[in-house]
mmCIF file of C-alpha atoms in Angstrom:
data_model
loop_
_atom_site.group_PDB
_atom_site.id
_atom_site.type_symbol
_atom_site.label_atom_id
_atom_site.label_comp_id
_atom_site.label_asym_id
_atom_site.label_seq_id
_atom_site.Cartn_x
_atom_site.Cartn_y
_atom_site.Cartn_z
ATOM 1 C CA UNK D 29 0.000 0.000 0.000
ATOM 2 C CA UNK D 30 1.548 3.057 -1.042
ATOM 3 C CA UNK D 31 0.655 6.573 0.888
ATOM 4 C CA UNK D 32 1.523 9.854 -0.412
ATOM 5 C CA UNK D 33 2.195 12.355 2.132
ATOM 6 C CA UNK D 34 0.861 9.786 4.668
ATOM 7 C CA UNK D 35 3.480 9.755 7.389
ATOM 8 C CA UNK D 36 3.461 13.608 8.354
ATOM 9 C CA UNK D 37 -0.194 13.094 8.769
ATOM 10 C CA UNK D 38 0.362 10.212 10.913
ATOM 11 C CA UNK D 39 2.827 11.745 13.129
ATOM 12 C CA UNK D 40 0.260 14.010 13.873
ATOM 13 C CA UNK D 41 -2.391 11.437 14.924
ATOM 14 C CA UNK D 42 -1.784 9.623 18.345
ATOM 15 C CA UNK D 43 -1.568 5.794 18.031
ATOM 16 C CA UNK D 44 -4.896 5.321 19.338
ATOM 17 C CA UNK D 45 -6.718 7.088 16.521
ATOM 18 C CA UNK D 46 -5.209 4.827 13.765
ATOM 19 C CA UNK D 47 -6.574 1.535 14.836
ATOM 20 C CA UNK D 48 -5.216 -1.111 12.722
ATOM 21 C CA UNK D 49 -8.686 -2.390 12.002
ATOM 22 C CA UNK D 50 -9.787 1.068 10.412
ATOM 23 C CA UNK D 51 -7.860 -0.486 7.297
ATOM 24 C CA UNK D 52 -4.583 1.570 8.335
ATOM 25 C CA UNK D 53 -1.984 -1.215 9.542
ATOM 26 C CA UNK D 54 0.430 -0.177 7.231
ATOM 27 C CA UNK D 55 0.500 3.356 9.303
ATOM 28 C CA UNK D 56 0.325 2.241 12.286
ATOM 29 C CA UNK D 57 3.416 0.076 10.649
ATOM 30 C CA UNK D 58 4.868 3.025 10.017
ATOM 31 C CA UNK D 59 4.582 5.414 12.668
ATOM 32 C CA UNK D 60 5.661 2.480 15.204
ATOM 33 C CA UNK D 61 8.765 2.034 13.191
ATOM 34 C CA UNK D 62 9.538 5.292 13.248
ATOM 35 C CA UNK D 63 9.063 5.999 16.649
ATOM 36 C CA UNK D 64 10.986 2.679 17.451
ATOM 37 C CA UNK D 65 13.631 4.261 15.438
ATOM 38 C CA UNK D 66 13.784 1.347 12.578
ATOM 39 C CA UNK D 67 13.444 3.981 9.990
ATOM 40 C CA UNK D 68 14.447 6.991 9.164
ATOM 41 C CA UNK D 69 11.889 10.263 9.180
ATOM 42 C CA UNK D 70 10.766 11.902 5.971
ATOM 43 C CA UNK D 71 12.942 14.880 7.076
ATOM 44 C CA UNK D 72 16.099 12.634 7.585
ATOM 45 C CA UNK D 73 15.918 11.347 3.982
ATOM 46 C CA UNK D 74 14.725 14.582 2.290
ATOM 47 C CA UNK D 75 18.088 16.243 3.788
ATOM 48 C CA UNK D 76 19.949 13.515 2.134
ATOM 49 C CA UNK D 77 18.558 13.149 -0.814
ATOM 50 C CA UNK D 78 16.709 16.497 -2.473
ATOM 51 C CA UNK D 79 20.488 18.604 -2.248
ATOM 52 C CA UNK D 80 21.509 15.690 -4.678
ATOM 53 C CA UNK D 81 18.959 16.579 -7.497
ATOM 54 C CA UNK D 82 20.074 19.528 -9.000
ATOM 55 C CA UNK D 83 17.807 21.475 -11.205
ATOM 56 C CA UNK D 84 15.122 19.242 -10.278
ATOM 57 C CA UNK D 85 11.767 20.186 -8.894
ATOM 58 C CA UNK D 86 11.063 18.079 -5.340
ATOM 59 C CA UNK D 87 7.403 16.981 -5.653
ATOM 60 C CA UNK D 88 6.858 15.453 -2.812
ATOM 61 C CA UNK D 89 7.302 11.256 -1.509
ATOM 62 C CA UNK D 90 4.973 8.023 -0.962
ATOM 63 C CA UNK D 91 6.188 5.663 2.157
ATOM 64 C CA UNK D 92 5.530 1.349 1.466
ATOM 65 C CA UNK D 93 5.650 -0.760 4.298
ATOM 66 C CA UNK D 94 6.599 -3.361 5.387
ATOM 67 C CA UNK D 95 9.805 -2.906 2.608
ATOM 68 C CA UNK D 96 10.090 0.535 4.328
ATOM 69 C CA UNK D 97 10.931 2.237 0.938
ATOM 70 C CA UNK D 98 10.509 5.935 0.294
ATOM 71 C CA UNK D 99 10.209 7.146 -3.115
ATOM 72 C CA UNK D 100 11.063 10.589 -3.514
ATOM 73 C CA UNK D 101 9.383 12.003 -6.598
ATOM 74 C CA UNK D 102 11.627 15.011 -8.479
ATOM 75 C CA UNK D 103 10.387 17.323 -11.726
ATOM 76 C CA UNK D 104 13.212 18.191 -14.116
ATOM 77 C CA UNK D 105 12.658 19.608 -17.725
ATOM 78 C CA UNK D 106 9.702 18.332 -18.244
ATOM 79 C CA UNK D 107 10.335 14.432 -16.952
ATOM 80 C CA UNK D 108 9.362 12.706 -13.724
ATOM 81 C CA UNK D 109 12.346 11.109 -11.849
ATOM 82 C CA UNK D 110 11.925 8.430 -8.928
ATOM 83 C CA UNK D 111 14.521 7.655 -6.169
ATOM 84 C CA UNK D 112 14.107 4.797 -3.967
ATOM 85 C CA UNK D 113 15.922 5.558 -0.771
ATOM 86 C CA UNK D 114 15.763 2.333 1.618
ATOM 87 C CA UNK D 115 13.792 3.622 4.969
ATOM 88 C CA UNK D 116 16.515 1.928 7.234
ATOM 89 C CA UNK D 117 19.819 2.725 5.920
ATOM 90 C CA UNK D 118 19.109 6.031 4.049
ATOM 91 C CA UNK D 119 20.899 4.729 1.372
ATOM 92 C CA UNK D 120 19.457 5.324 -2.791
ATOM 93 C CA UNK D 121 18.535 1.951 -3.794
ATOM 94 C CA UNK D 122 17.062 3.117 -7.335
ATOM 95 C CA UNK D 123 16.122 5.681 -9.466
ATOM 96 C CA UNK D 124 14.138 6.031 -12.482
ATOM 97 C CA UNK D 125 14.287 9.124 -15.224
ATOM 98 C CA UNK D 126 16.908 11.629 -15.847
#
């Protein structure tokens, strides 16, 4: 399940509000992982990664669990680029477009 802009929103909701049977276990997933400190924040990765995409346009990200994979989605000349930073590590693990 892929959530765009998800995780800001779910930082803002205490853990009681997103009951896993409200069809939301992957953000409870999420925020528990992140509070557990088994992934990085959106903040973290964004420092690391949007300074490396020159000329580009940052969009904005979507957040899969349980692979804990943040795509980061950039704008440059006209073309949509995709990285794939691993949630863990922090480390670019692909990339699609220019």
């Amino acid at each position: 399940m892929r959530m765009w802009f998800a995780l800001p929103l779910l930082l803002a909701v205490s853990p009681a509000a997103a009951q896993p049977g409200d069809g939301q276990r992957d953000g409870v997933a999420a925020w528990r992982a992140l509070r557990e400190g088994r992934i990085l924040s959106i903040r973290e990765i964004e420092k690391r990664v949007v300074p490396t995409m020159k000329d580009a346009q940052y969009i904005g990200f979507d957040f899969e669990m349980p692979s804990a994979v943040y795509t980061l989605k950039f704008l440059r000349d006209g073309t949509v680029i995709w990285v794939d930073v691993d949630g863990r590590s922090g480390q670019v693990i692909g990339r699609t477009g220019k």
